[in-house]
JSON list of C-alpha atoms in Angstrom, two decimals:
[
{"chain": "A", "resi": 23, "resn": "MET", "atom": "CA", "xyz": [-81.24, 66.10, -70.67]},
{"chain": "A", "resi": 24, "resn": "ASN", "atom": "CA", "xyz": [-80.05, 62.66, -71.79]},
{"chain": "A", "resi": 25, "resn": "TYR", "atom": "CA", "xyz": [-76.77, 61.42, -70.38]},
{"chain": "A", "resi": 26, "resn": "PHE", "atom": "CA", "xyz": [-74.45, 58.48, -69.88]},
{"chain": "A", "resi": 27, "resn": "GLU", "atom": "CA", "xyz": [-72.76, 57.80, -66.56]},
{"chain": "A", "resi": 28, "resn": "TYR", "atom": "CA", "xyz": [-69.28, 56.28, -66.48]},
{"chain": "A", "resi": 29, "resn": "ASN", "atom": "CA", "xyz": [-67.16, 55.58, -63.41]},
{"chain": "A", "resi": 30, "resn": "GLY", "atom": "CA", "xyz": [-69.65, 57.45, -61.22]},
{"chain": "A", "resi": 31, "resn": "ILE", "atom": "CA", "xyz": [-69.75, 60.68, -63.27]},
{"chain": "A", "resi": 32, "resn": "ARG", "atom": "CA", "xyz": [-72.56, 61.80, -65.57]},
{"chain": "A", "resi": 33, "resn": "SER", "atom": "CA", "xyz": [-71.79, 63.25, -68.97]},
{"chain": "A", "resi": 34, "resn": "SER", "atom": "CA", "xyz": [-74.28, 66.07, -68.37]},
{"chain": "A", "resi": 35, "resn": "ASP", "atom": "CA", "xyz": [-72.30, 67.16, -65.31]},
{"chain": "A", "resi": 36, "resn": "MET", "atom": "CA", "xyz": [-69.27, 67.54, -67.57]},
{"chain": "A", "resi": 37, "resn": "GLY", "atom": "CA", "xyz": [-71.16, 69.76, -70.00]},
{"chain": "A", "resi": 38, "resn": "VAL", "atom": "CA", "xyz": [-71.42, 66.98, -72.59]},
{"chain": "A", "resi": 39, "resn": "ARG", "atom": "CA", "xyz": [-74.54, 66.72, -74.74]},
{"chain": "A", "resi": 40, "resn": "ILE", "atom": "CA", "xyz": [-75.48, 63.64, -76.77]},
{"chain": "A", "resi": 41, "resn": "SER", "atom": "CA", "xyz": [-76.56, 63.95, -80.39]},
{"chain": "A", "resi": 42, "resn": "ALA", "atom": "CA", "xyz": [-76.57, 60.25, -81.39]},
{"chain": "A", "resi": 43, "resn": "LYS", "atom": "CA", "xyz": [-76.00, 56.85, -79.82]},
{"chain": "A", "resi": 44, "resn": "ASP", "atom": "CA", "xyz": [-75.34, 53.20, -80.64]},
{"chain": "A", "resi": 45, "resn": "ILE", "atom": "CA", "xyz": [-76.12, 51.29, -77.46]},
{"chain": "A", "resi": 46, "resn": "PHE", "atom": "CA", "xyz": [-78.39, 48.40, -78.40]},
{"chain": "A", "resi": 47, "resn": "SER", "atom": "CA", "xyz": [-76.12, 46.37, -80.71]},
{"chain": "A", "resi": 48, "resn": "ALA", "atom": "CA", "xyz": [-75.22, 42.82, -79.68]},
{"chain": "A", "resi": 49, "resn": "PRO", "atom": "CA", "xyz": [-71.98, 40.90, -80.27]},
{"chain": "A", "resi": 50, "resn": "LYS", "atom": "CA", "xyz": [-71.56, 37.92, -82.55]},
{"chain": "A", "resi": 51, "resn": "TYR", "atom": "CA", "xyz": [-71.47, 34.55, -80.77]},
{"chain": "A", "resi": 52, "resn": "ASP", "atom": "CA", "xyz": [-67.95, 33.13, -80.82]},
{"chain": "A", "resi": 53, "resn": "ILE", "atom": "CA", "xyz": [-67.89, 29.95, -82.94]},
{"chain": "A", "resi": 54, "resn": "SER", "atom": "CA", "xyz": [-65.43, 28.33, -85.32]},
{"chain": "A", "resi": 55, "resn": "PHE", "atom": "CA", "xyz": [-66.21, 26.56, -88.59]},
{"chain": "A", "resi": 56, "resn": "PHE", "atom": "CA", "xyz": [-64.32, 23.52, -89.88]},
{"chain": "A", "resi": 57, "resn": "SER", "atom": "CA", "xyz": [-64.38, 22.00, -93.34]},
{"chain": "A", "resi": 58, "resn": "ILE", "atom": "CA", "xyz": [-64.05, 18.27, -93.96]},
{"chain": "A", "resi": 59, "resn": "PRO", "atom": "CA", "xyz": [-62.97, 17.14, -97.44]},
{"chain": "A", "resi": 60, "resn": "GLY", "atom": "CA", "xyz": [-65.80, 15.36, -99.24]},
{"chain": "A", "resi": 61, "resn": "ARG", "atom": "CA", "xyz": [-68.46, 16.60, -96.84]},
{"chain": "A", "resi": 62, "resn": "ASP", "atom": "CA", "xyz": [-70.87, 19.39, -97.74]},
{"chain": "A", "resi": 63, "resn": "GLY", "atom": "CA", "xyz": [-71.15, 22.34, -95.42]},
{"chain": "A", "resi": 64, "resn": "GLU", "atom": "CA", "xyz": [-69.01, 23.06, -92.41]},
{"chain": "A", "resi": 65, "resn": "LEU", "atom": "CA", "xyz": [-68.92, 21.76, -88.85]},
{"chain": "A", "resi": 66, "resn": "ILE", "atom": "CA", "xyz": [-69.59, 24.19, -86.03]},
{"chain": "A", "resi": 67, "resn": "SER", "atom": "CA", "xyz": [-67.36, 24.29, -82.97]},
{"chain": "A", "resi": 68, "resn": "PRO", "atom": "CA", "xyz": [-68.80, 26.63, -80.32]},
{"chain": "A", "resi": 69, "resn": "ASN", "atom": "CA", "xyz": [-66.31, 28.44, -78.09]},
{"chain": "A", "resi": 70, "resn": "LYS", "atom": "CA", "xyz": [-69.16, 29.02, -75.60]},
{"chain": "A", "resi": 71, "resn": "ARG", "atom": "CA", "xyz": [-68.61, 32.74, -75.20]},
{"chain": "A", "resi": 72, "resn": "TYR", "atom": "CA", "xyz": [-69.56, 36.18, -76.45]},
{"chain": "A", "resi": 73, "resn": "PRO", "atom": "CA", "xyz": [-66.76, 38.67, -77.14]},
{"chain": "A", "resi": 74, "resn": "ASN", "atom": "CA", "xyz": [-66.87, 42.26, -75.94]},
{"chain": "A", "resi": 75, "resn": "THR", "atom": "CA", "xyz": [-69.06, 44.76, -77.73]},
{"chain": "A", "resi": 76, "resn": "THR", "atom": "CA", "xyz": [-68.84, 48.50, -78.41]},
{"chain": "A", "resi": 77, "resn": "VAL", "atom": "CA", "xyz": [-71.21, 51.16, -77.10]},
{"chain": "A", "resi": 78, "resn": "SER", "atom": "CA", "xyz": [-70.92, 54.60, -78.69]},
{"chain": "A", "resi": 79, "resn": "TYR", "atom": "CA", "xyz": [-72.18, 58.11, -77.94]},
{"chain": "A", "resi": 80, "resn": "THR", "atom": "CA", "xyz": [-71.74, 60.95, -80.41]},
{"chain": "A", "resi": 81, "resn": "CYS", "atom": "CA", "xyz": [-71.37, 64.09, -78.35]},
{"chain": "A", "resi": 82, "resn": "PHE", "atom": "CA", "xyz": [-70.74, 67.80, -78.45]},
{"chain": "A", "resi": 83, "resn": "VAL", "atom": "CA", "xyz": [-69.62, 70.36, -75.90]},
{"chain": "A", "resi": 84, "resn": "PRO", "atom": "CA", "xyz": [-70.92, 73.92, -76.27]},
{"chain": "A", "resi": 85, "resn": "ALA", "atom": "CA", "xyz": [-68.80, 76.78, -75.01]},
{"chain": "A", "resi": 86, "resn": "LYS", "atom": "CA", "xyz": [-68.88, 80.56, -75.10]},
{"chain": "A", "resi": 87, "resn": "SER", "atom": "CA", "xyz": [-65.18, 80.90, -75.86]},
{"chain": "A", "resi": 88, "resn": "ILE", "atom": "CA", "xyz": [-62.20, 78.88, -77.01]},
{"chain": "A", "resi": 89, "resn": "ALA", "atom": "CA", "xyz": [-60.76, 79.11, -73.50]},
{"chain": "A", "resi": 90, "resn": "GLU", "atom": "CA", "xyz": [-63.92, 77.65, -71.98]},
{"chain": "A", "resi": 91, "resn": "LEU", "atom": "CA", "xyz": [-63.96, 74.90, -74.59]},
{"chain": "A", "resi": 92, "resn": "ALA", "atom": "CA", "xyz": [-60.33, 74.01, -73.88]},
{"chain": "A", "resi": 93, "resn": "ALA", "atom": "CA", "xyz": [-61.02, 73.80, -70.14]},
{"chain": "A", "resi": 94, "resn": "LYS", "atom": "CA", "xyz": [-64.06, 71.56, -70.65]},
{"chain": "A", "resi": 95, "resn": "ILE", "atom": "CA", "xyz": [-62.19, 69.22, -73.01]},
{"chain": "A", "resi": 96, "resn": "THR", "atom": "CA", "xyz": [-59.31, 68.93, -70.53]},
{"chain": "A", "resi": 97, "resn": "ALA", "atom": "CA", "xyz": [-61.77, 67.92, -67.79]},
{"chain": "A", "resi": 98, "resn": "ILE", "atom": "CA", "xyz": [-63.48, 65.39, -70.09]},
{"chain": "A", "resi": 99, "resn": "LYS", "atom": "CA", "xyz": [-60.16, 63.73, -70.93]},
{"chain": "A", "resi": 100, "resn": "GLY", "atom": "CA", "xyz": [-59.29, 63.53, -67.25]},
{"chain": "A", "resi": 101, "resn": "TRP", "atom": "CA", "xyz": [-62.63, 61.82, -66.58]},
{"chain": "A", "resi": 102, "resn": "LEU", "atom": "CA", "xyz": [-62.60, 59.28, -69.42]},
{"chain": "A", "resi": 103, "resn": "TYR", "atom": "CA", "xyz": [-58.92, 58.34, -69.20]},
{"chain": "A", "resi": 104, "resn": "ALA", "atom": "CA", "xyz": [-58.88, 57.87, -65.41]},
{"chain": "A", "resi": 105, "resn": "GLU", "atom": "CA", "xyz": [-58.28, 54.27, -64.22]},
{"chain": "A", "resi": 106, "resn": "PRO", "atom": "CA", "xyz": [-57.85, 52.87, -67.75]},
{"chain": "A", "resi": 107, "resn": "ASP", "atom": "CA", "xyz": [-56.83, 49.40, -66.54]},
{"chain": "A", "resi": 108, "resn": "ARG", "atom": "CA", "xyz": [-60.20, 48.14, -65.26]},
{"chain": "A", "resi": 109, "resn": "TYR", "atom": "CA", "xyz": [-63.90, 47.93, -66.05]},
{"chain": "A", "resi": 110, "resn": "HIS", "atom": "CA", "xyz": [-66.28, 50.54, -64.66]},
{"chain": "A", "resi": 111, "resn": "THR", "atom": "CA", "xyz": [-70.06, 50.74, -64.48]},
{"chain": "A", "resi": 112, "resn": "LEU", "atom": "CA", "xyz": [-71.68, 52.37, -67.51]},
{"chain": "A", "resi": 113, "resn": "SER", "atom": "CA", "xyz": [-75.33, 53.41, -67.53]},
{"chain": "A", "resi": 114, "resn": "ASP", "atom": "CA", "xyz": [-77.42, 55.92, -69.41]},
{"chain": "A", "resi": 115, "resn": "SER", "atom": "CA", "xyz": [-80.83, 57.58, -69.59]},
{"chain": "A", "resi": 116, "resn": "TYR", "atom": "CA", "xyz": [-81.87, 55.50, -72.63]},
{"chain": "A", "resi": 117, "resn": "ASP", "atom": "CA", "xyz": [-81.70, 52.05, -71.00]},
{"chain": "A", "resi": 118, "resn": "THR", "atom": "CA", "xyz": [-82.47, 52.66, -67.35]},
{"chain": "A", "resi": 119, "resn": "ALA", "atom": "CA", "xyz": [-83.21, 49.04, -66.35]},
{"chain": "A", "resi": 120, "resn": "PHE", "atom": "CA", "xyz": [-79.68, 47.82, -67.11]},
{"chain": "A", "resi": 121, "resn": "THR", "atom": "CA", "xyz": [-76.04, 48.71, -66.58]},
{"chain": "A", "resi": 122, "resn": "ARG", "atom": "CA", "xyz": [-72.91, 47.60, -68.38]},
{"chain": "A", "resi": 123, "resn": "ARG", "atom": "CA", "xyz": [-69.30, 46.97, -67.44]},
{"chain": "A", "resi": 124, "resn": "ALA", "atom": "CA", "xyz": [-67.19, 49.16, -69.65]},
{"chain": "A", "resi": 125, "resn": "ILE", "atom": "CA", "xyz": [-63.75, 50.59, -70.22]},
{"chain": "A", "resi": 126, "resn": "PHE", "atom": "CA", "xyz": [-62.74, 53.59, -72.29]},
{"chain": "A", "resi": 127, "resn": "ASN", "atom": "CA", "xyz": [-59.77, 52.34, -74.28]},
{"chain": "A", "resi": 128, "resn": "ASN", "atom": "CA", "xyz": [-59.93, 54.29, -77.54]},
{"chain": "A", "resi": 129, "resn": "LYS", "atom": "CA", "xyz": [-58.66, 57.48, -79.11]},
{"chain": "A", "resi": 130, "resn": "LEU", "atom": "CA", "xyz": [-60.66, 60.60, -78.47]},
{"chain": "A", "resi": 131, "resn": "ASP", "atom": "CA", "xyz": [-60.72, 62.72, -81.61]},
{"chain": "A", "resi": 132, "resn": "ILE", "atom": "CA", "xyz": [-62.33, 66.07, -80.90]},
{"chain": "A", "resi": 133, "resn": "GLU", "atom": "CA", "xyz": [-63.28, 68.32, -83.79]},
{"chain": "A", "resi": 134, "resn": "ASP", "atom": "CA", "xyz": [-63.32, 72.03, -83.06]},
{"chain": "A", "resi": 135, "resn": "GLU", "atom": "CA", "xyz": [-66.22, 73.70, -84.85]},
{"chain": "A", "resi": 136, "resn": "LEU", "atom": "CA", "xyz": [-66.22, 77.51, -84.91]},
{"chain": "A", "resi": 137, "resn": "ASN", "atom": "CA", "xyz": [-63.83, 77.41, -81.94]},
{"chain": "A", "resi": 138, "resn": "LYS", "atom": "CA", "xyz": [-66.83, 77.07, -79.64]},
{"chain": "A", "resi": 139, "resn": "ILE", "atom": "CA", "xyz": [-68.21, 73.55, -80.07]},
{"chain": "A", "resi": 140, "resn": "GLY", "atom": "CA", "xyz": [-66.22, 70.35, -79.56]},
{"chain": "A", "resi": 141, "resn": "VAL", "atom": "CA", "xyz": [-67.67, 67.37, -81.44]},
{"chain": "A", "resi": 142, "resn": "PHE", "atom": "CA", "xyz": [-66.50, 63.82, -80.69]},
{"chain": "A", "resi": 143, "resn": "THR", "atom": "CA", "xyz": [-67.57, 60.18, -80.33]},
{"chain": "A", "resi": 144, "resn": "VAL", "atom": "CA", "xyz": [-66.98, 58.21, -77.15]},
{"chain": "A", "resi": 145, "resn": "ASN", "atom": "CA", "xyz": [-66.52, 54.49, -77.83]},
{"chain": "A", "resi": 146, "resn": "PHE", "atom": "CA", "xyz": [-66.67, 52.19, -74.81]},
{"chain": "A", "resi": 147, "resn": "THR", "atom": "CA", "xyz": [-65.48, 48.58, -74.91]},
{"chain": "A", "resi": 148, "resn": "CYS", "atom": "CA", "xyz": [-68.09, 46.66, -72.91]},
{"chain": "A", "resi": 149, "resn": "HIS", "atom": "CA", "xyz": [-68.68, 43.26, -71.39]},
{"chain": "A", "resi": 150, "resn": "PRO", "atom": "CA", "xyz": [-71.11, 41.56, -73.80]},
{"chain": "A", "resi": 151, "resn": "MET", "atom": "CA", "xyz": [-73.88, 41.22, -71.22]},
{"chain": "A", "resi": 152, "resn": "ARG", "atom": "CA", "xyz": [-76.08, 43.94, -69.78]},
{"chain": "A", "resi": 153, "resn": "PHE", "atom": "CA", "xyz": [-76.80, 43.53, -66.06]},
{"chain": "A", "resi": 154, "resn": "LEU", "atom": "CA", "xyz": [-80.36, 44.01, -64.82]},
{"chain": "A", "resi": 155, "resn": "ASN", "atom": "CA", "xyz": [-80.41, 46.52, -61.96]},
{"chain": "A", "resi": 156, "resn": "ALA", "atom": "CA", "xyz": [-83.13, 44.56, -60.17]},
{"chain": "A", "resi": 157, "resn": "GLY", "atom": "CA", "xyz": [-80.90, 41.47, -60.35]},
{"chain": "A", "resi": 158, "resn": "GLN", "atom": "CA", "xyz": [-78.41, 43.11, -57.98]},
{"chain": "A", "resi": 159, "resn": "ALA", "atom": "CA", "xyz": [-80.86, 42.85, -55.06]},
{"chain": "A", "resi": 160, "resn": "GLN", "atom": "CA", "xyz": [-80.16, 40.12, -52.52]},
{"chain": "A", "resi": 161, "resn": "VAL", "atom": "CA", "xyz": [-82.63, 37.28, -52.02]},
{"chain": "A", "resi": 162, "resn": "SER", "atom": "CA", "xyz": [-82.38, 35.33, -48.75]},
{"chain": "A", "resi": 163, "resn": "SER", "atom": "CA", "xyz": [-84.13, 32.20, -47.53]},
{"chain": "A", "resi": 164, "resn": "SER", "atom": "CA", "xyz": [-83.82, 29.97, -44.49]},
{"chain": "A", "resi": 165, "resn": "THR", "atom": "CA", "xyz": [-86.25, 27.48, -46.07]},
{"chain": "A", "resi": 166, "resn": "SER", "atom": "CA", "xyz": [-84.90, 24.85, -48.42]},
{"chain": "A", "resi": 167, "resn": "GLY", "atom": "CA", "xyz": [-86.57, 24.58, -51.81]},
{"chain": "A", "resi": 168, "resn": "PHE", "atom": "CA", "xyz": [-87.07, 28.26, -52.66]},
{"chain": "A", "resi": 169, "resn": "VAL", "atom": "CA", "xyz": [-87.29, 29.22, -56.32]},
{"chain": "A", "resi": 170, "resn": "LEU", "atom": "CA", "xyz": [-85.57, 31.94, -58.32]},
{"chain": "A", "resi": 171, "resn": "ASN", "atom": "CA", "xyz": [-86.91, 32.60, -61.82]},
{"chain": "A", "resi": 172, "resn": "ASN", "atom": "CA", "xyz": [-84.40, 33.72, -64.41]},
{"chain": "A", "resi": 173, "resn": "PRO", "atom": "CA", "xyz": [-86.42, 35.99, -66.74]},
{"chain": "A", "resi": 174, "resn": "TYR", "atom": "CA", "xyz": [-83.91, 35.87, -69.61]},
{"chain": "A", "resi": 175, "resn": "ASN", "atom": "CA", "xyz": [-82.51, 33.26, -72.00]},
{"chain": "A", "resi": 176, "resn": "PHE", "atom": "CA", "xyz": [-78.98, 33.67, -70.68]},
{"chain": "A", "resi": 177, "resn": "THR", "atom": "CA", "xyz": [-77.38, 31.88, -67.76]},
{"chain": "A", "resi": 178, "resn": "ALA", "atom": "CA", "xyz": [-76.63, 34.11, -64.78]},
{"chain": "A", "resi": 179, "resn": "LYS", "atom": "CA", "xyz": [-73.50, 33.76, -62.65]},
{"chain": "A", "resi": 180, "resn": "PRO", "atom": "CA", "xyz": [-74.61, 34.72, -59.15]},
{"chain": "A", "resi": 181, "resn": "TYR", "atom": "CA", "xyz": [-73.01, 35.63, -55.86]},
{"chain": "A", "resi": 182, "resn": "ILE", "atom": "CA", "xyz": [-74.11, 33.14, -53.21]},
{"chain": "A", "resi": 183, "resn": "LYS", "atom": "CA", "xyz": [-73.49, 33.14, -49.46]},
{"chain": "A", "resi": 184, "resn": "VAL", "atom": "CA", "xyz": [-74.07, 29.79, -47.76]},
{"chain": "A", "resi": 185, "resn": "VAL", "atom": "CA", "xyz": [-74.65, 30.32, -44.03]},
{"chain": "A", "resi": 186, "resn": "GLY", "atom": "CA", "xyz": [-74.23, 27.60, -41.42]},
{"chain": "A", "resi": 187, "resn": "ARG", "atom": "CA", "xyz": [-71.75, 25.44, -39.55]},
{"chain": "A", "resi": 188, "resn": "GLY", "atom": "CA", "xyz": [-70.25, 22.06, -40.15]},
{"chain": "A", "resi": 189, "resn": "SER", "atom": "CA", "xyz": [-71.05, 20.51, -43.51]},
{"chain": "A", "resi": 190, "resn": "GLY", "atom": "CA", "xyz": [-73.95, 20.61, -45.92]},
{"chain": "A", "resi": 191, "resn": "THR", "atom": "CA", "xyz": [-75.02, 20.31, -49.53]},
{"chain": "A", "resi": 192, "resn": "LEU", "atom": "CA", "xyz": [-76.38, 23.00, -51.85]},
{"chain": "A", "resi": 193, "resn": "THR", "atom": "CA", "xyz": [-78.51, 21.85, -54.80]},
{"chain": "A", "resi": 194, "resn": "ILE", "atom": "CA", "xyz": [-79.73, 23.94, -57.74]},
{"chain": "A", "resi": 195, "resn": "GLN", "atom": "CA", "xyz": [-82.31, 22.25, -59.96]},
{"chain": "A", "resi": 196, "resn": "SER", "atom": "CA", "xyz": [-83.35, 23.79, -63.27]},
{"chain": "A", "resi": 197, "resn": "LYS", "atom": "CA", "xyz": [-85.25, 22.52, -66.29]},
{"chain": "A", "resi": 198, "resn": "ASN", "atom": "CA", "xyz": [-82.28, 20.72, -67.82]},
{"chain": "A", "resi": 199, "resn": "ALA", "atom": "CA", "xyz": [-79.85, 20.20, -64.95]},
{"chain": "A", "resi": 200, "resn": "THR", "atom": "CA", "xyz": [-79.47, 19.29, -61.30]},
{"chain": "A", "resi": 201, "resn": "GLU", "atom": "CA", "xyz": [-76.18, 20.46, -59.80]},
{"chain": "A", "resi": 202, "resn": "GLN", "atom": "CA", "xyz": [-74.79, 19.98, -56.29]},
{"chain": "A", "resi": 203, "resn": "TRP", "atom": "CA", "xyz": [-71.95, 21.33, -54.17]},
{"chain": "A", "resi": 204, "resn": "HIS", "atom": "CA", "xyz": [-70.88, 19.89, -50.83]},
{"chain": "A", "resi": 205, "resn": "PHE", "atom": "CA", "xyz": [-69.42, 22.24, -48.21]},
{"chain": "A", "resi": 206, "resn": "SER", "atom": "CA", "xyz": [-67.26, 20.37, -45.71]},
{"chain": "A", "resi": 207, "resn": "THR", "atom": "CA", "xyz": [-66.26, 23.25, -43.41]},
{"chain": "A", "resi": 208, "resn": "LEU", "atom": "CA", "xyz": [-68.69, 26.17, -43.31]},
{"chain": "A", "resi": 209, "resn": "ASN", "atom": "CA", "xyz": [-67.38, 27.87, -40.14]},
{"chain": "A", "resi": 210, "resn": "GLY", "atom": "CA", "xyz": [-70.25, 30.39, -40.14]},
{"chain": "A", "resi": 211, "resn": "TYR", "atom": "CA", "xyz": [-70.49, 30.92, -43.89]},
{"chain": "A", "resi": 212, "resn": "THR", "atom": "CA", "xyz": [-68.84, 30.33, -47.25]},
{"chain": "A", "resi": 213, "resn": "GLU", "atom": "CA", "xyz": [-69.18, 32.78, -50.13]},
{"chain": "A", "resi": 214, "resn": "CYS", "atom": "CA", "xyz": [-69.22, 31.93, -53.81]},
{"chain": "A", "resi": 215, "resn": "ASP", "atom": "CA", "xyz": [-68.66, 34.33, -56.69]},
{"chain": "A", "resi": 216, "resn": "SER", "atom": "CA", "xyz": [-69.45, 32.38, -59.85]},
{"chain": "A", "resi": 217, "resn": "GLU", "atom": "CA", "xyz": [-68.16, 35.18, -62.09]},
{"chain": "A", "resi": 218, "resn": "LEU", "atom": "CA", "xyz": [-64.77, 35.13, -60.40]},
{"chain": "A", "resi": 219, "resn": "MET", "atom": "CA", "xyz": [-64.99, 31.33, -60.04]},
{"chain": "A", "resi": 220, "resn": "ASN", "atom": "CA", "xyz": [-64.03, 31.38, -56.39]},
{"chain": "A", "resi": 221, "resn": "PHE", "atom": "CA", "xyz": [-65.23, 30.03, -53.04]},
{"chain": "A", "resi": 222, "resn": "TYR", "atom": "CA", "xyz": [-64.02, 32.03, -50.04]},
{"chain": "A", "resi": 223, "resn": "HIS", "atom": "CA", "xyz": [-64.67, 33.21, -46.47]},
{"chain": "A", "resi": 224, "resn": "GLY", "atom": "CA", "xyz": [-63.82, 36.89, -46.26]},
{"chain": "A", "resi": 225, "resn": "THR", "atom": "CA", "xyz": [-60.23, 36.96, -47.53]},
{"chain": "A", "resi": 226, "resn": "GLU", "atom": "CA", "xyz": [-59.65, 33.23, -46.94]},
{"chain": "A", "resi": 227, "resn": "PRO", "atom": "CA", "xyz": [-59.84, 30.89, -49.96]},
{"chain": "A", "resi": 228, "resn": "LYS", "atom": "CA", "xyz": [-62.26, 27.99, -49.45]},
{"chain": "A", "resi": 229, "resn": "ASN", "atom": "CA", "xyz": [-62.04, 26.17, -52.78]},
{"chain": "A", "resi": 230, "resn": "ASP", "atom": "CA", "xyz": [-60.46, 23.15, -51.12]},
{"chain": "A", "resi": 231, "resn": "THR", "atom": "CA", "xyz": [-63.47, 22.75, -48.79]},
{"chain": "A", "resi": 232, "resn": "VAL", "atom": "CA", "xyz": [-66.10, 22.63, -51.56]},
{"chain": "A", "resi": 233, "resn": "SER", "atom": "CA", "xyz": [-66.67, 19.71, -53.91]},
{"chain": "A", "resi": 234, "resn": "GLY", "atom": "CA", "xyz": [-68.83, 19.78, -57.01]},
{"chain": "A", "resi": 235, "resn": "GLU", "atom": "CA", "xyz": [-68.52, 20.45, -60.70]},
{"chain": "A", "resi": 236, "resn": "GLY", "atom": "CA", "xyz": [-67.91, 24.06, -61.67]},
{"chain": "A", "resi": 237, "resn": "PHE", "atom": "CA", "xyz": [-69.66, 26.94, -59.93]},
{"chain": "A", "resi": 238, "resn": "PRO", "atom": "CA", "xyz": [-73.36, 27.62, -59.28]},
{"chain": "A", "resi": 239, "resn": "CYS", "atom": "CA", "xyz": [-75.30, 29.11, -62.18]},
{"chain": "A", "resi": 240, "resn": "LEU", "atom": "CA", "xyz": [-78.92, 30.17, -62.57]},
{"chain": "A", "resi": 241, "resn": "HIS", "atom": "CA", "xyz": [-80.31, 28.86, -65.85]},
{"chain": "A", "resi": 242, "resn": "PRO", "atom": "CA", "xyz": [-83.24, 30.32, -67.82]},
{"chain": "A", "resi": 243, "resn": "GLY", "atom": "CA", "xyz": [-86.58, 29.70, -66.14]},
{"chain": "A", "resi": 244, "resn": "ALA", "atom": "CA", "xyz": [-87.17, 28.30, -62.65]},
{"chain": "A", "resi": 245, "resn": "ASN", "atom": "CA", "xyz": [-84.21, 27.42, -60.42]},
{"chain": "A", "resi": 246, "resn": "THR", "atom": "CA", "xyz": [-85.07, 25.52, -57.24]},
{"chain": "A", "resi": 247, "resn": "ILE", "atom": "CA", "xyz": [-82.44, 26.03, -54.54]},
{"chain": "A", "resi": 248, "resn": "SER", "atom": "CA", "xyz": [-82.32, 23.39, -51.82]},
{"chain": "A", "resi": 249, "resn": "PHE", "atom": "CA", "xyz": [-79.91, 22.78, -48.95]},
{"chain": "A", "resi": 250, "resn": "ASP", "atom": "CA", "xyz": [-79.38, 20.37, -46.08]},
{"chain": "A", "resi": 251, "resn": "GLY", "atom": "CA", "xyz": [-77.01, 19.44, -43.28]},
{"chain": "A", "resi": 252, "resn": "GLY", "atom": "CA", "xyz": [-75.53, 22.33, -41.37]},
{"chain": "A", "resi": 253, "resn": "ILE", "atom": "CA", "xyz": [-76.69, 24.96, -43.87]},
{"chain": "A", "resi": 254, "resn": "THR", "atom": "CA", "xyz": [-79.27, 27.25, -42.24]},
{"chain": "A", "resi": 255, "resn": "GLU", "atom": "CA", "xyz": [-79.65, 30.01, -44.84]},
{"chain": "A", "resi": 256, "resn": "VAL", "atom": "CA", "xyz": [-78.74, 30.84, -48.43]},
{"chain": "A", "resi": 257, "resn": "GLN", "atom": "CA", "xyz": [-78.32, 34.41, -49.69]},
{"chain": "A", "resi": 258, "resn": "VAL", "atom": "CA", "xyz": [-78.25, 35.06, -53.44]},
{"chain": "A", "resi": 259, "resn": "ILE", "atom": "CA", "xyz": [-77.53, 38.06, -55.63]},
{"chain": "A", "resi": 260, "resn": "PRO", "atom": "CA", "xyz": [-78.70, 36.57, -58.94]},
{"chain": "A", "resi": 261, "resn": "ARG", "atom": "CA", "xyz": [-77.11, 39.03, -61.38]},
{"chain": "A", "resi": 262, "resn": "TRP", "atom": "CA", "xyz": [-79.65, 38.52, -64.19]},
{"chain": "A", "resi": 263, "resn": "VAL", "atom": "CA", "xyz": [-78.16, 39.31, -67.60]},
{"chain": "A", "resi": 264, "resn": "SER", "atom": "CA", "xyz": [-79.23, 39.84, -71.17]},
{"chain": "A", "resi": 265, "resn": "LEU", "atom": "CA", "xyz": [-77.58, 40.94, -74.40]}
]
């Protein structure tokens, strides 16, 4: 039976069956157009982002009685409306290589057919990118100059743990860029979450001990990761993404 899983619970375990889906649509790139008097066409100003997208499942819930249907619908509402103030992991049996970050923040209109079948559509508001499951695996190296290949045309924002003591420099070289970050006080390790745009050590902020422009990213194609000084190991969760 096909299913979607949201916030750790599968739809099939809630008695929900899927009759149709819209899960492969992609959002429109966020750009602005400007007109200049006397000039043909319009200028493009990219906002360098994708907005959220919508993933939908058209569902039905079979039941042997109106009482059973009411109980199932009550449980479904409790599941979907729980923790409505944050993103949760969304996956399904149609796209098993990827997961999404989603939130249910819509009305749930349930149509009662013959008092025994509840028909409804679940619309999730999702982060524009899908996250490759294999990209959540950690890669570690104690040898400078190891290579991570980004298989998609979208820049990944990894989690990186820089292990060592004292000071050292981390360099990421890709086809079109060479970027460096200098760590002045490692004290065992410094973590970097490029999605959250934060350097830290456990619960201690470390942004004031790291110099460099922006946060580490893994660009499409080969990314050579080098390090020196007191850095002895680099651990990376690449977080490969695609639309």
